[in-house]
GROMACS .gro file of C-alpha atoms in nm:
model
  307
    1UNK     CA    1   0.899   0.305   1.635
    2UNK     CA    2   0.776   0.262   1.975
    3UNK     CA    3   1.016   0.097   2.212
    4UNK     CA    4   0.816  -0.149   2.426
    5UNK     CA    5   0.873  -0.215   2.766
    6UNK     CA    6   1.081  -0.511   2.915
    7UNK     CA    7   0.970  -0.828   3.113
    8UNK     CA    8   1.236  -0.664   3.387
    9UNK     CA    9   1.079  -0.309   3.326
   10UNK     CA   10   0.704  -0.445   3.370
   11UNK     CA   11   0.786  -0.655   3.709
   12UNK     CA   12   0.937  -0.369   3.831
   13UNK     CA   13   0.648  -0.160   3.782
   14UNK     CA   14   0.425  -0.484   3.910
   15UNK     CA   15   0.608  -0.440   4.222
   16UNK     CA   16   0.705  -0.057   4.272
   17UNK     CA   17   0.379   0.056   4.090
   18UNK     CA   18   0.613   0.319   3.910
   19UNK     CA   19   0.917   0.354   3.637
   20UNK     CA   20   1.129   0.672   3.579
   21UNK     CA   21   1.284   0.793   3.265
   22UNK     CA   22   1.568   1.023   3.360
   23UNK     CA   23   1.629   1.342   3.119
   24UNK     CA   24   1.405   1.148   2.831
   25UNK     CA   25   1.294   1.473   2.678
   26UNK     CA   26   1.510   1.722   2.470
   27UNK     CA   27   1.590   2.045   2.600
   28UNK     CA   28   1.399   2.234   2.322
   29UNK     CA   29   1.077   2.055   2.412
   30UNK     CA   30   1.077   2.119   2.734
   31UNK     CA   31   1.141   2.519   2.665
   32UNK     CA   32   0.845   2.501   2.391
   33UNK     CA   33   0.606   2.306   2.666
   34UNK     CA   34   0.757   2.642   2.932
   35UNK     CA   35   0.675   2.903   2.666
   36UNK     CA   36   0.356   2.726   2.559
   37UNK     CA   37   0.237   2.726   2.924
   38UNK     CA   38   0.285   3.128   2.958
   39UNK     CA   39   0.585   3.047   3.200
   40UNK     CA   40   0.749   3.401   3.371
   41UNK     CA   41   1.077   3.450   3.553
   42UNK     CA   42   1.065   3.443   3.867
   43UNK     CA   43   1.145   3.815   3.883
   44UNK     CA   44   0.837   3.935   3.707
   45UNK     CA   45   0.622   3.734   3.973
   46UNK     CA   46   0.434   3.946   4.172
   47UNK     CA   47   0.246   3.692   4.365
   48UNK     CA   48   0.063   3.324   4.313
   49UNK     CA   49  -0.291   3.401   4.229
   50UNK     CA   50  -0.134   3.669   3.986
   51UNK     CA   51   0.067   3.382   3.842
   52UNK     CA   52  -0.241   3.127   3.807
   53UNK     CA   53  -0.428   3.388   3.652
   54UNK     CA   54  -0.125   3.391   3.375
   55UNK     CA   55  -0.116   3.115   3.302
   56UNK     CA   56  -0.506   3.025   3.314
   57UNK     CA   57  -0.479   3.325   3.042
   58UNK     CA   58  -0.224   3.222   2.817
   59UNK     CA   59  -0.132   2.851   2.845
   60UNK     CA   60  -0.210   2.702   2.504
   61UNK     CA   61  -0.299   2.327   2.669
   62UNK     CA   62  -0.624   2.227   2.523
   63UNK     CA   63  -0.906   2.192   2.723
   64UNK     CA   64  -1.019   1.861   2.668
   65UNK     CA   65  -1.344   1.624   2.810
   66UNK     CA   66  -1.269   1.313   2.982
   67UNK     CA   67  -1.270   1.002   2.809
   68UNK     CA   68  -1.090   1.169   2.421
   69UNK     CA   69  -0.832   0.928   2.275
   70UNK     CA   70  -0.465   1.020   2.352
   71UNK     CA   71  -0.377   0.997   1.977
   72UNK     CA   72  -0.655   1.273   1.946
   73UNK     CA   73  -0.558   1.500   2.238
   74UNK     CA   74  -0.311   1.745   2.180
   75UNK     CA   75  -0.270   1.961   1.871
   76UNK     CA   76   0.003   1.855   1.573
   77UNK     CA   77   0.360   1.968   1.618
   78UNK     CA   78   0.313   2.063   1.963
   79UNK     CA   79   0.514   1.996   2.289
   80UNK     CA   80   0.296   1.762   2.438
   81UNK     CA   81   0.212   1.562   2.120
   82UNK     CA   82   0.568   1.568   2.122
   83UNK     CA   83   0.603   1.442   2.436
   84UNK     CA   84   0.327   1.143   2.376
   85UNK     CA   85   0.512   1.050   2.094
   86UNK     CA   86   0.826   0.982   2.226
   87UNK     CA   87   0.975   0.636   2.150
   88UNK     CA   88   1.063   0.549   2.501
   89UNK     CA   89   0.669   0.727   2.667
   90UNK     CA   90   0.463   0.609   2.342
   91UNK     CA   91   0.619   0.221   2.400
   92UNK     CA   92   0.562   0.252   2.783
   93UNK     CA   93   0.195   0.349   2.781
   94UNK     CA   94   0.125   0.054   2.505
   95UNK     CA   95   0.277  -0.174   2.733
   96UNK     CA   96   0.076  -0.089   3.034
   97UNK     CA   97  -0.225   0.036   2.897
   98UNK     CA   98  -0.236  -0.066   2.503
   99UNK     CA   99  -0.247   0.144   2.216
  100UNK     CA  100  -0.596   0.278   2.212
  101UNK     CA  101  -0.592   0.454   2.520
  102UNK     CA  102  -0.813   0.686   2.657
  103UNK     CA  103  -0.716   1.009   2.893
  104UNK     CA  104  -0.910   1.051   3.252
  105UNK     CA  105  -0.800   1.387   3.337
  106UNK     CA  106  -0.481   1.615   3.299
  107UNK     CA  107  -0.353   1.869   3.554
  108UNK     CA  108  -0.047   2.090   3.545
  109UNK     CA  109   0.056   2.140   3.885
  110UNK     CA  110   0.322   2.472   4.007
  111UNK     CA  111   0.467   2.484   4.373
  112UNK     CA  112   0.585   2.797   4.460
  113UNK     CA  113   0.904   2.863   4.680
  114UNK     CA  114   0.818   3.009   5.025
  115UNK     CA  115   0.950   3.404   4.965
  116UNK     CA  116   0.531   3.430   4.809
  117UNK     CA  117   0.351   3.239   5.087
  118UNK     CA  118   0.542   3.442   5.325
  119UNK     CA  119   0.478   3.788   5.116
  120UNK     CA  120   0.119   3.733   5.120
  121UNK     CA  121   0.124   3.583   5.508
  122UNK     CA  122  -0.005   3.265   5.414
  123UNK     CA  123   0.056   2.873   5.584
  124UNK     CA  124   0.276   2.677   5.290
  125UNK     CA  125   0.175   2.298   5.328
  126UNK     CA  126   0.275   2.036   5.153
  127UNK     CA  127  -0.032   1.789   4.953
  128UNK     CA  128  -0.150   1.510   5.178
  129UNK     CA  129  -0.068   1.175   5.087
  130UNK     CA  130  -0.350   1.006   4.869
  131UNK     CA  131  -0.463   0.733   4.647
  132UNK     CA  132  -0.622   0.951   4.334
  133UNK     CA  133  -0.991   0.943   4.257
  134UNK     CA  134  -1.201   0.728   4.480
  135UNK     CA  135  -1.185   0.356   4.601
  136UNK     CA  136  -1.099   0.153   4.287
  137UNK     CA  137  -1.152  -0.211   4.304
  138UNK     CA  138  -1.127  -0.347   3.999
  139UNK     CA  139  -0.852  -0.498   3.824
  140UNK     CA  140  -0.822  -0.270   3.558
  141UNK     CA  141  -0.538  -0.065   3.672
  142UNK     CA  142  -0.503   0.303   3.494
  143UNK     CA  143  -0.171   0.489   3.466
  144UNK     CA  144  -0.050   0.851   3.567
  145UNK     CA  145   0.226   0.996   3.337
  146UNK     CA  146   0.391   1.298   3.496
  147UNK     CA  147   0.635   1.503   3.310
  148UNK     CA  148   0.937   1.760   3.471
  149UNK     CA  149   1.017   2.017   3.240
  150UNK     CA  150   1.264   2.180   3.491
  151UNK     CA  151   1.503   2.061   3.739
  152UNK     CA  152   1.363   1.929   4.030
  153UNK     CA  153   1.630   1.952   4.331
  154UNK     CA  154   1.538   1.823   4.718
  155UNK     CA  155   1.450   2.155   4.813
  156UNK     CA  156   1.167   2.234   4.532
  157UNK     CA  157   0.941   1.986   4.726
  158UNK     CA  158   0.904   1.700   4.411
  159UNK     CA  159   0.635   1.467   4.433
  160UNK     CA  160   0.682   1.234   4.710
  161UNK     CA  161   0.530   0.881   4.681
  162UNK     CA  162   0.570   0.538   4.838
  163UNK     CA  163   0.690   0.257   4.611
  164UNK     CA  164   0.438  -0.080   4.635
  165UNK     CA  165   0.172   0.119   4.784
  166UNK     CA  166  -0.067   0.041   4.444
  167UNK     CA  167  -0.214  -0.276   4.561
  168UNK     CA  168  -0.356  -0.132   4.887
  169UNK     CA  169  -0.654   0.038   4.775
  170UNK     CA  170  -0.746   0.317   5.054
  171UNK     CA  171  -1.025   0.602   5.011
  172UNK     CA  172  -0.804   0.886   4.860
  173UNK     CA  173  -0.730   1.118   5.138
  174UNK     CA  174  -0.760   0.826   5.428
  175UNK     CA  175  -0.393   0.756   5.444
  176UNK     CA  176  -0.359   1.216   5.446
  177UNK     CA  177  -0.302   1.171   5.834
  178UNK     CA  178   0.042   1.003   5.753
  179UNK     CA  179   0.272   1.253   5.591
  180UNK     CA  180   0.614   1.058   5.698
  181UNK     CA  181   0.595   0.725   5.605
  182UNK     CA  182   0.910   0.478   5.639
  183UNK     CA  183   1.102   0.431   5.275
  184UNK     CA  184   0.906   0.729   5.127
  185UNK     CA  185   1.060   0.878   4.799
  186UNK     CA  186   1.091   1.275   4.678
  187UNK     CA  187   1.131   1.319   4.292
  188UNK     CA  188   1.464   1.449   4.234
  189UNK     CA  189   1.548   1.475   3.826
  190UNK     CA  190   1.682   1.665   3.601
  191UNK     CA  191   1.493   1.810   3.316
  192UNK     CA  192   1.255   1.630   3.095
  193UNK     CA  193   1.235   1.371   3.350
  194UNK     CA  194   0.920   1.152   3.281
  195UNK     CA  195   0.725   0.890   3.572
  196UNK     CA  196   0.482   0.640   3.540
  197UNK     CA  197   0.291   0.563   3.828
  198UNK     CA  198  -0.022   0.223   3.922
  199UNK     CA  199  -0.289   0.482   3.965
  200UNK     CA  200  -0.297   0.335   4.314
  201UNK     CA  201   0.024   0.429   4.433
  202UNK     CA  202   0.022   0.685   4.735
  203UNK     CA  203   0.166   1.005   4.670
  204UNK     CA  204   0.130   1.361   4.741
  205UNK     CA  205   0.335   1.685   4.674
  206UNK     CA  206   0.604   1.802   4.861
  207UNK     CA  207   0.657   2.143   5.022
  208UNK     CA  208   0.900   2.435   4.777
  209UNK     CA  209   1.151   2.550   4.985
  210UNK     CA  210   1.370   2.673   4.733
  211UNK     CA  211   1.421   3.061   4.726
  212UNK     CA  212   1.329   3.096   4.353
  213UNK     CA  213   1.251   2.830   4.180
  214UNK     CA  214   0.887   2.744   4.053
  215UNK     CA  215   0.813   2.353   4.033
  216UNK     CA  216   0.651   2.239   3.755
  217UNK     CA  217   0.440   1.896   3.736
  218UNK     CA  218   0.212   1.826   3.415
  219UNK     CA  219   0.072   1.489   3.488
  220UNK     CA  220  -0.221   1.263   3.270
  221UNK     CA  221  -0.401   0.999   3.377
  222UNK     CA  222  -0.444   0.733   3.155
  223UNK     CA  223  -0.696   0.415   3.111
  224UNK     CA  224  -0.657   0.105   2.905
  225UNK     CA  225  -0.992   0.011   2.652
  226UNK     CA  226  -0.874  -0.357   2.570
  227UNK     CA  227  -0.695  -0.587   2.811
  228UNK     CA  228  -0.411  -0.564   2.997
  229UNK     CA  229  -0.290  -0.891   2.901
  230UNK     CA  230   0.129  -0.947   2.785
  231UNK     CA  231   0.068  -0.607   2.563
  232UNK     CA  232   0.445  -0.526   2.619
  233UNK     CA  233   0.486  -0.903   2.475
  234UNK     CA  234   0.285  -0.949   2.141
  235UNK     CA  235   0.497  -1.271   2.054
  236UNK     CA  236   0.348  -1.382   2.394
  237UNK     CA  237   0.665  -1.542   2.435
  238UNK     CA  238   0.660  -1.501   2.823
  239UNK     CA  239   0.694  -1.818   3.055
  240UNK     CA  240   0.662  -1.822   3.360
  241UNK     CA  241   0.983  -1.955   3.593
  242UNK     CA  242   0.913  -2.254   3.773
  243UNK     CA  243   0.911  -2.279   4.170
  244UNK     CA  244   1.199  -2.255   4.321
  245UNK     CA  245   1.370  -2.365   4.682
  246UNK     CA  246   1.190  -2.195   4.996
  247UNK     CA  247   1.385  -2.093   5.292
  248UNK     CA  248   1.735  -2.228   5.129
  249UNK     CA  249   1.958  -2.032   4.923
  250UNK     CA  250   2.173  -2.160   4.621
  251UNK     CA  251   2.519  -1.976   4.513
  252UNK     CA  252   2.381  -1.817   4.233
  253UNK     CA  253   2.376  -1.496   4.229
  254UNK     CA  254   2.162  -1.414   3.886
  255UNK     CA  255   1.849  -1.171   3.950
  256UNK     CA  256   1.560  -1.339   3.787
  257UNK     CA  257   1.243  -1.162   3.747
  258UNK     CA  258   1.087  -1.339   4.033
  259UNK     CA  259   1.371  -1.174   4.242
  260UNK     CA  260   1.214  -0.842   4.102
  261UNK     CA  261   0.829  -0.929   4.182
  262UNK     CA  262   0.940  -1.062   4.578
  263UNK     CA  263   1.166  -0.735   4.639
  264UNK     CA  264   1.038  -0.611   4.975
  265UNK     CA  265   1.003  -0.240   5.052
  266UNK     CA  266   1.091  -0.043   5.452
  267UNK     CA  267   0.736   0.015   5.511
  268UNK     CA  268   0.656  -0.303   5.470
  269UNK     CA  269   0.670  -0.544   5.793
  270UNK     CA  270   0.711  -0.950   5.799
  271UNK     CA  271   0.366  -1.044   5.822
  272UNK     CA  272   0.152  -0.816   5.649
  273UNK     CA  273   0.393  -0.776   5.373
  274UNK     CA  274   0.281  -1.128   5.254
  275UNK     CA  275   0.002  -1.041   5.189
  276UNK     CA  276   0.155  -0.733   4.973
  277UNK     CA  277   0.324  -1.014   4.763
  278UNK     CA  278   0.046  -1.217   4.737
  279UNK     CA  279  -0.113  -0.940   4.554
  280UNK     CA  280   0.181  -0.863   4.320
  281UNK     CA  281   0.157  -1.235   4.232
  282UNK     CA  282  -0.198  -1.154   4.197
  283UNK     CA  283  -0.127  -0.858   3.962
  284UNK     CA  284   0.158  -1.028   3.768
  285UNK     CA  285  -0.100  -1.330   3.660
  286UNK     CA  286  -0.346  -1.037   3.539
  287UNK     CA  287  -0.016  -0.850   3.362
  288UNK     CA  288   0.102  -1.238   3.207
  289UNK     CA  289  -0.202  -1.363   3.114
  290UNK     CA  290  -0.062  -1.694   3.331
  291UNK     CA  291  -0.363  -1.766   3.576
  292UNK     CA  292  -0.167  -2.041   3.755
  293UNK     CA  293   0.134  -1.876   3.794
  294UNK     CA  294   0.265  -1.815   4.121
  295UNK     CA  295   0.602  -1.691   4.296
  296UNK     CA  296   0.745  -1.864   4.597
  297UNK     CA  297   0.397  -2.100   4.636
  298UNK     CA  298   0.199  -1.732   4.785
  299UNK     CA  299  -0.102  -1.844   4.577
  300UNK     CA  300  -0.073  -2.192   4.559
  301UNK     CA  301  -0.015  -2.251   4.879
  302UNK     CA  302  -0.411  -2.086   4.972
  303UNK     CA  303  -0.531  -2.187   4.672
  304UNK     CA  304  -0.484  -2.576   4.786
  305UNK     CA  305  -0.852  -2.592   4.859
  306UNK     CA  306  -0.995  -2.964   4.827
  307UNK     CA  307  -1.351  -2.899   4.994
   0.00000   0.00000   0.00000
């Protein structure tokens, strides 16, 4: 049975625009998804086009058009269906983008450690940062599932990204100039490690520095077909928390979810980062289905219009 998200879980992603599951996959999968993908020891690599044209030859992920239902993607018994089926991953993407969902696109993505870029006298870069696909205004919001089947320590480069960066919608590689932003975040996990991520969020790919490890990143993007309205709810039992006291603190010392939505981030500075809130109040009426809703008056408080 699929384990749905919680109110906590979906304000956090509301805010962050992503939600880890440390070590979530078994270790057999994640060999089966390593054989399945034609993976080779790092011995018997001979360089990294040789190694792409492996696994182009071998890897038994299905080729598959945009816009096939998930539940229709990947073949019976296999890792990934494995994977998608998952109590904790199949509960997750029917709480943030329903049950009926569609896939975009699906990459795997391999860094290799420097000892190959250095062989074959070659720059090693790390991926710009970027906002995927193109400018995106609507309020549809799709997801990105990546998956870890290895261990990803600080020195294989895992994918860095920027936590509440989703709501600022940017032209993909605009933001590529700024590879060192305050509060960034590497991927750091052990195997089997799964992420969500707001398709919106910034992120990019760090640089392998590792002497012989390969990184592996399979991600999917996902998109919702029916609304994205209190689907990790069905009871709709949700309700909202009234206002509370601006500027004044009480003694209690509770974390509410409002506490979660208003959570402020390093790269964000004291002005602009109201408007950052405004839009995760913005985001969290969409998510609720509450269209008067509001935390700490951001909404009301602009919304006062009597002309």
């Amino acid at each position: 049975m699929s384990k749905l998200l919680t109110t906590e879980q979906m304000a956090e992603f509301a805010n962050s625009g992503c939600l880890f599951f440390d070590e979530l996959i078994d270790e057999q999968t994640n060999k089966e998804f390593l054989d399945d993908i034609g993976h080779t020891e790092i011995k018997n690599v001979d360089s990294v086009q040789k190694y792409y044209q492996n696994i182009k030859a071998t890897s038994s992920i299905p080729r598959i058009p945009a816009g096939i239902p998930l539940k229709d993607a990947y073949p019976a018994n296999s890792p990934l269906e494995k994977i998608f089926n998952n109590e904790v991953v199949d509960g997750a993407i029917r709480s943030l983008v329903g049950s009926s969902t569609v896939i975009d696109h699906q990459f795997l993505h391999i860094t290799f450690p420097t000892k190959y870029f250095k062989e074959a006298n070659q720059r090693q870069m790390s991926q710009q940062n970027h906002q995927d696909s193109t400018i995106d205004p609507r309020s549809t919001f799709d997801i990105q599932l990546f998956y870890f089947p290895t261990e990803v320590t600080k020195e294989m480069g895992g994918t860095r990204y920027h936590p509440s960066t989703h709501l600022r919608i940017v032209n993909e590689f605009g933001i590529a100039k700024y590879q060192n932003i305050k509060g960034q975040k590497s991927v750091v996990c052990q195997p089997g490690t799964i992420g969500i991520f707001h398709n919106g969020l910034w992120h990019g790919a760090g640089v392998n520095t590792s002497s012989d490890n390969i990184r592996y990143m399979f991600k999917v993007r996902l998109q919702p077909t029916e609304k994205q309205e209190l689907l990790w709810d069905p009871e709709k039992k949700y309700k909202p928390l009234p206002n509370r006291a601006l500027y004044w603190t009480d003694e209690s010392k509770d974390k509410t979810i409002n506490d979660i939505l208003m959570k402020s981030y390093p790269w964000q500075e004291a002005d602009t980062n109201r408007l950052d809130k405004i839009n995760v109040v913005k985001f969290w009426r969409l998510l609720t289905g509450h269209k008067k809703l509001d935390v700490d008056y951001w909404l009301t408080r602009i919304e006062n219009e009597l002309y």
